[in-house]
Coordinates of C-alpha atoms and ligand atoms in Angstrom, one line a residue:
X166 CA -54.6 11.2 -52.3
X167 CA -53.1 11.5 -48.8
X168 CA -54.9 10.2 -45.7
X169 CA -55.4 13.1 -43.3
X170 CA -57.9 11.8 -40.6
X171 CA -58.6 8.1 -40.0
X172 CA -62.1 6.7 -39.4
X173 CA -61.5 5.9 -35.7
X174 CA -60.2 9.4 -35.1
X175 CA -63.3 10.9 -36.6
X176 CA -65.5 8.6 -34.5
X177 CA -63.7 9.5 -31.3
X178 CA -63.9 13.2 -32.0
X179 CA -67.5 13.2 -33.0
X180 CA -68.4 11.4 -29.8
X181 CA -66.5 14.0 -27.7
X182 CA -68.4 16.7 -29.6
X183 CA -71.7 15.0 -28.9
X184 CA -71.0 15.0 -25.2
X185 CA -70.0 18.7 -25.2
X186 CA -73.1 19.7 -27.2
X187 CA -75.4 17.6 -25.0
X188 CA -74.1 19.4 -21.9
X189 CA -74.8 22.7 -23.4
X190 CA -78.4 21.9 -24.6
X191 CA -79.7 19.9 -21.7
X192 CA -83.2 21.2 -20.9
X193 CA -83.3 23.2 -24.1
X194 CA -85.3 22.9 -27.4
X195 CA -82.4 21.9 -29.7
X196 CA -82.8 21.6 -33.4
X197 CA -79.7 20.5 -35.4
X198 CA -79.8 21.9 -39.0
X199 CA -77.4 20.3 -41.5
X200 CA -76.3 21.9 -44.7
X201 CA -76.7 19.4 -47.6
X202 CA -75.1 17.5 -49.1
X203 CA -71.8 17.5 -47.2
X204 CA -73.4 17.3 -43.8
X205 CA -74.9 13.8 -44.2
X206 CA -72.3 11.5 -42.7
X207 CA -71.2 13.9 -39.9
X208 CA -74.8 14.7 -39.0
X209 CA -75.8 11.1 -38.9
X210 CA -73.0 10.3 -36.5
X211 CA -73.2 13.5 -34.4
X212 CA -76.9 13.3 -33.7
X213 CA -76.5 9.8 -32.4
X214 CA -73.8 11.0 -30.0
X215 CA -76.1 13.8 -28.7
X216 CA -78.0 12.3 -25.7
X217 CA -80.5 15.1 -25.2
X218 CA -83.8 15.0 -27.1
X219 CA -83.6 17.1 -30.3
X220 CA -85.0 17.6 -33.8
X221 CA -83.1 17.5 -37.0
X222 CA -83.6 19.3 -40.3
X223 CA -81.7 20.2 -43.4
X224 CA -81.1 23.2 -45.7
X225 CA -79.2 23.3 -48.9
X226 CA -76.3 25.6 -49.2
X227 CA -74.5 25.4 -52.5
X228 CA -71.6 27.3 -53.9
X229 CA -71.3 25.7 -57.3
X230 CA -67.8 24.2 -57.6
X231 CA -68.2 21.5 -60.2
X232 CA -64.8 20.1 -61.1
X233 CA -62.9 23.0 -59.5
X234 CA -61.9 23.7 -55.9
X235 CA -62.8 27.4 -56.1
X236 CA -66.2 28.4 -54.6
X237 CA -68.7 29.9 -57.0
X238 CA -71.9 31.9 -56.3
X239 CA -73.5 31.0 -53.0
X240 CA -77.2 30.1 -52.7
X241 CA -79.2 29.0 -49.6
X242 CA -82.4 27.0 -50.1
X243 CA -84.7 26.8 -47.0
X244 CA -87.5 24.7 -48.5
X245 CA -86.8 21.8 -46.2
X246 CA -86.2 23.8 -43.0
X247 CA -88.5 22.8 -40.1
X248 CA -90.1 25.5 -37.9
X249 CA -87.3 26.9 -35.7
X250 CA -89.1 29.8 -34.1
X251 CA -88.2 30.0 -30.4
X252 CA -85.9 27.0 -30.6
X253 CA -82.2 26.6 -30.1
X254 CA -80.6 26.0 -33.4
X255 CA -77.2 24.3 -34.1
X256 CA -76.2 24.7 -37.7
X257 CA -73.9 21.9 -38.9
X258 CA -71.6 21.9 -41.9
X259 CA -68.8 19.6 -43.1
X260 CA -66.2 22.2 -43.3
X261 CA -65.5 25.9 -42.5
X262 CA -63.2 27.2 -45.2
X263 CA -63.7 30.9 -45.9
X264 CA -66.7 30.9 -43.5
X265 CA -69.0 32.6 -46.1
X266 CA -71.4 29.6 -46.2
X267 CA -71.8 29.4 -42.5
X268 CA -72.2 33.2 -42.2
X269 CA -74.9 33.1 -44.9
X270 CA -76.7 30.3 -43.2
X271 CA -76.6 32.0 -39.8
X272 CA -78.1 35.2 -41.3
X273 CA -80.8 33.2 -43.2
X274 CA -81.9 31.2 -40.1
X275 CA -81.9 34.2 -37.8
X276 CA -84.7 35.7 -39.9
X277 CA -86.9 32.8 -38.7
X278 CA -86.5 34.0 -35.1
X279 CA -84.9 31.1 -33.3
X280 CA -84.1 31.4 -29.6
X281 CA -80.4 31.0 -30.4
X282 CA -78.1 30.0 -33.2
X283 CA -74.8 28.2 -32.8
X284 CA -72.6 26.5 -35.4
X285 CA -70.6 23.3 -35.6
X286 CA -68.2 22.2 -38.4
X287 CA -66.3 19.0 -38.6
X288 CA -63.3 20.7 -40.1
X289 CA -61.9 24.2 -40.0
X290 CA -59.2 25.2 -42.5
X291 CA -56.5 27.2 -40.9
X292 CA -55.8 30.7 -42.1
X293 CA -58.7 30.8 -44.6
X294 CA -61.5 32.6 -42.8
X295 CA -62.9 35.8 -44.4
X296 CA -65.6 36.4 -41.8
X297 CA -65.8 37.4 -38.1
X298 CA -67.9 34.4 -37.2
X299 CA -66.1 31.4 -35.7
X300 CA -67.7 28.0 -35.3
X301 CA -68.9 27.4 -31.7
X302 CA -67.8 23.7 -32.0
X303 CA -65.5 22.0 -34.5
X304 CA -63.9 18.6 -34.9
X305 CA -60.4 19.2 -36.4
X306 CA -58.3 22.1 -37.6
X307 CA -56.7 21.2 -40.9
X308 CA -54.0 22.9 -43.1
X309 CA -55.2 24.5 -46.3
X310 CA -55.7 21.6 -48.7
X311 CA -58.7 20.4 -50.6
X312 CA -60.1 17.4 -48.7
X313 CA -62.7 14.7 -49.5
X314 CA -64.5 11.9 -47.7
X315 CA -66.9 11.7 -44.8
X316 CA -69.4 13.8 -46.8
X317 CA -67.0 16.1 -48.5
X318 CA -66.8 15.9 -52.3
X319 CA -64.7 16.7 -55.3
X320 CA -67.1 17.2 -58.2
X321 CA -69.6 15.0 -56.2
X322 CA -67.3 12.0 -55.8
X323 CA -65.7 10.6 -52.6
X324 CA -68.5 11.6 -50.2
X325 CA -69.0 8.0 -49.0
X326 CA -65.4 7.5 -47.8
X327 CA -65.4 6.9 -44.0
X328 CA -62.1 8.8 -43.6
X329 CA -60.8 12.2 -44.8
X330 CA -58.1 12.4 -47.5
X331 CA -56.4 15.4 -49.1
X332 CA -56.3 15.7 -52.8
X333 CA -52.9 16.5 -54.3
X334 CA -52.5 18.9 -57.3
X335 CA -52.1 15.8 -59.5
X336 CA -55.6 14.5 -58.4
X337 CA -57.4 17.7 -59.5
Ligands
IMP462 P1 -66.8 28.3 -47.2 O1 -68.0 29.0 -47.6 O2 -65.6 28.8 -48.0 O3 -66.5 28.2 -45.8 O4 -66.9 26.8 -47.8 C1 -67.8 26.0 -47.3 C2 -68.3 24.9 -48.3 O5 -67.4 24.7 -49.4 C3 -68.4 23.6 -47.5 O6 -69.8 23.5 -47.1 C4 -68.0 22.6 -48.6 O7 -69.2 22.2 -49.2 C5 -67.1 23.3 -49.5 N1 -65.7 23.1 -49.3 C6 -64.8 24.0 -48.8 N2 -63.6 23.4 -48.7 C7 -63.7 22.2 -49.2 C8 -62.8 21.1 -49.3 O8 -61.6 21.1 -49.0 N3 -63.3 19.9 -49.8 C9 -64.6 19.8 -50.2 N4 -65.5 20.8 -50.1 C10 -65.0 22.0 -49.6
MG463 MG1 -69.8 20.9 -50.8

């Protein structure tokens, strides 16, 4: 495994994002909606860096990967979604790769008639997007590698790491 982003770099960037997001949503009815399970570490840090009152909630977006790095069929589960009608929603995910997950989440949440929907991803993989949508906020652009840590998994391992590492072919 190769270290790509150190813990202190993540913390600095997440704080800067928190400030940017706070400025945009001051006086609004913000709800941050994280996509489980990868959102957990990023969301916990980001919401503490947002200094305007807001609600938090989660949805589950899974593209079954198992022990592969190829995305499988995408499903969105809204059972845990709080009421977002008329509220300003910020969808949060760990990584924007092809963008299909984020696009599907935006479409699903728009049906609940929020006042606005924006998106934030900690990481954006360069040159991989298959959709028109671009995240409104992101932490870091990274090259096309399979990464783990800070919420991101490989076959459900490594999510707890406080930094981001890239898996080499030999690790897969
Ligand atoms: P997308 O739909 O291709 O943008 O992929 C988004 C989802 O795939 C993310 O929510 C992650 O769960 C997962 N994913 C994409 N790339 C990686 C990676 O490099 N490491 C771990 N998970 C990834
Ligand atoms: Mg995942």
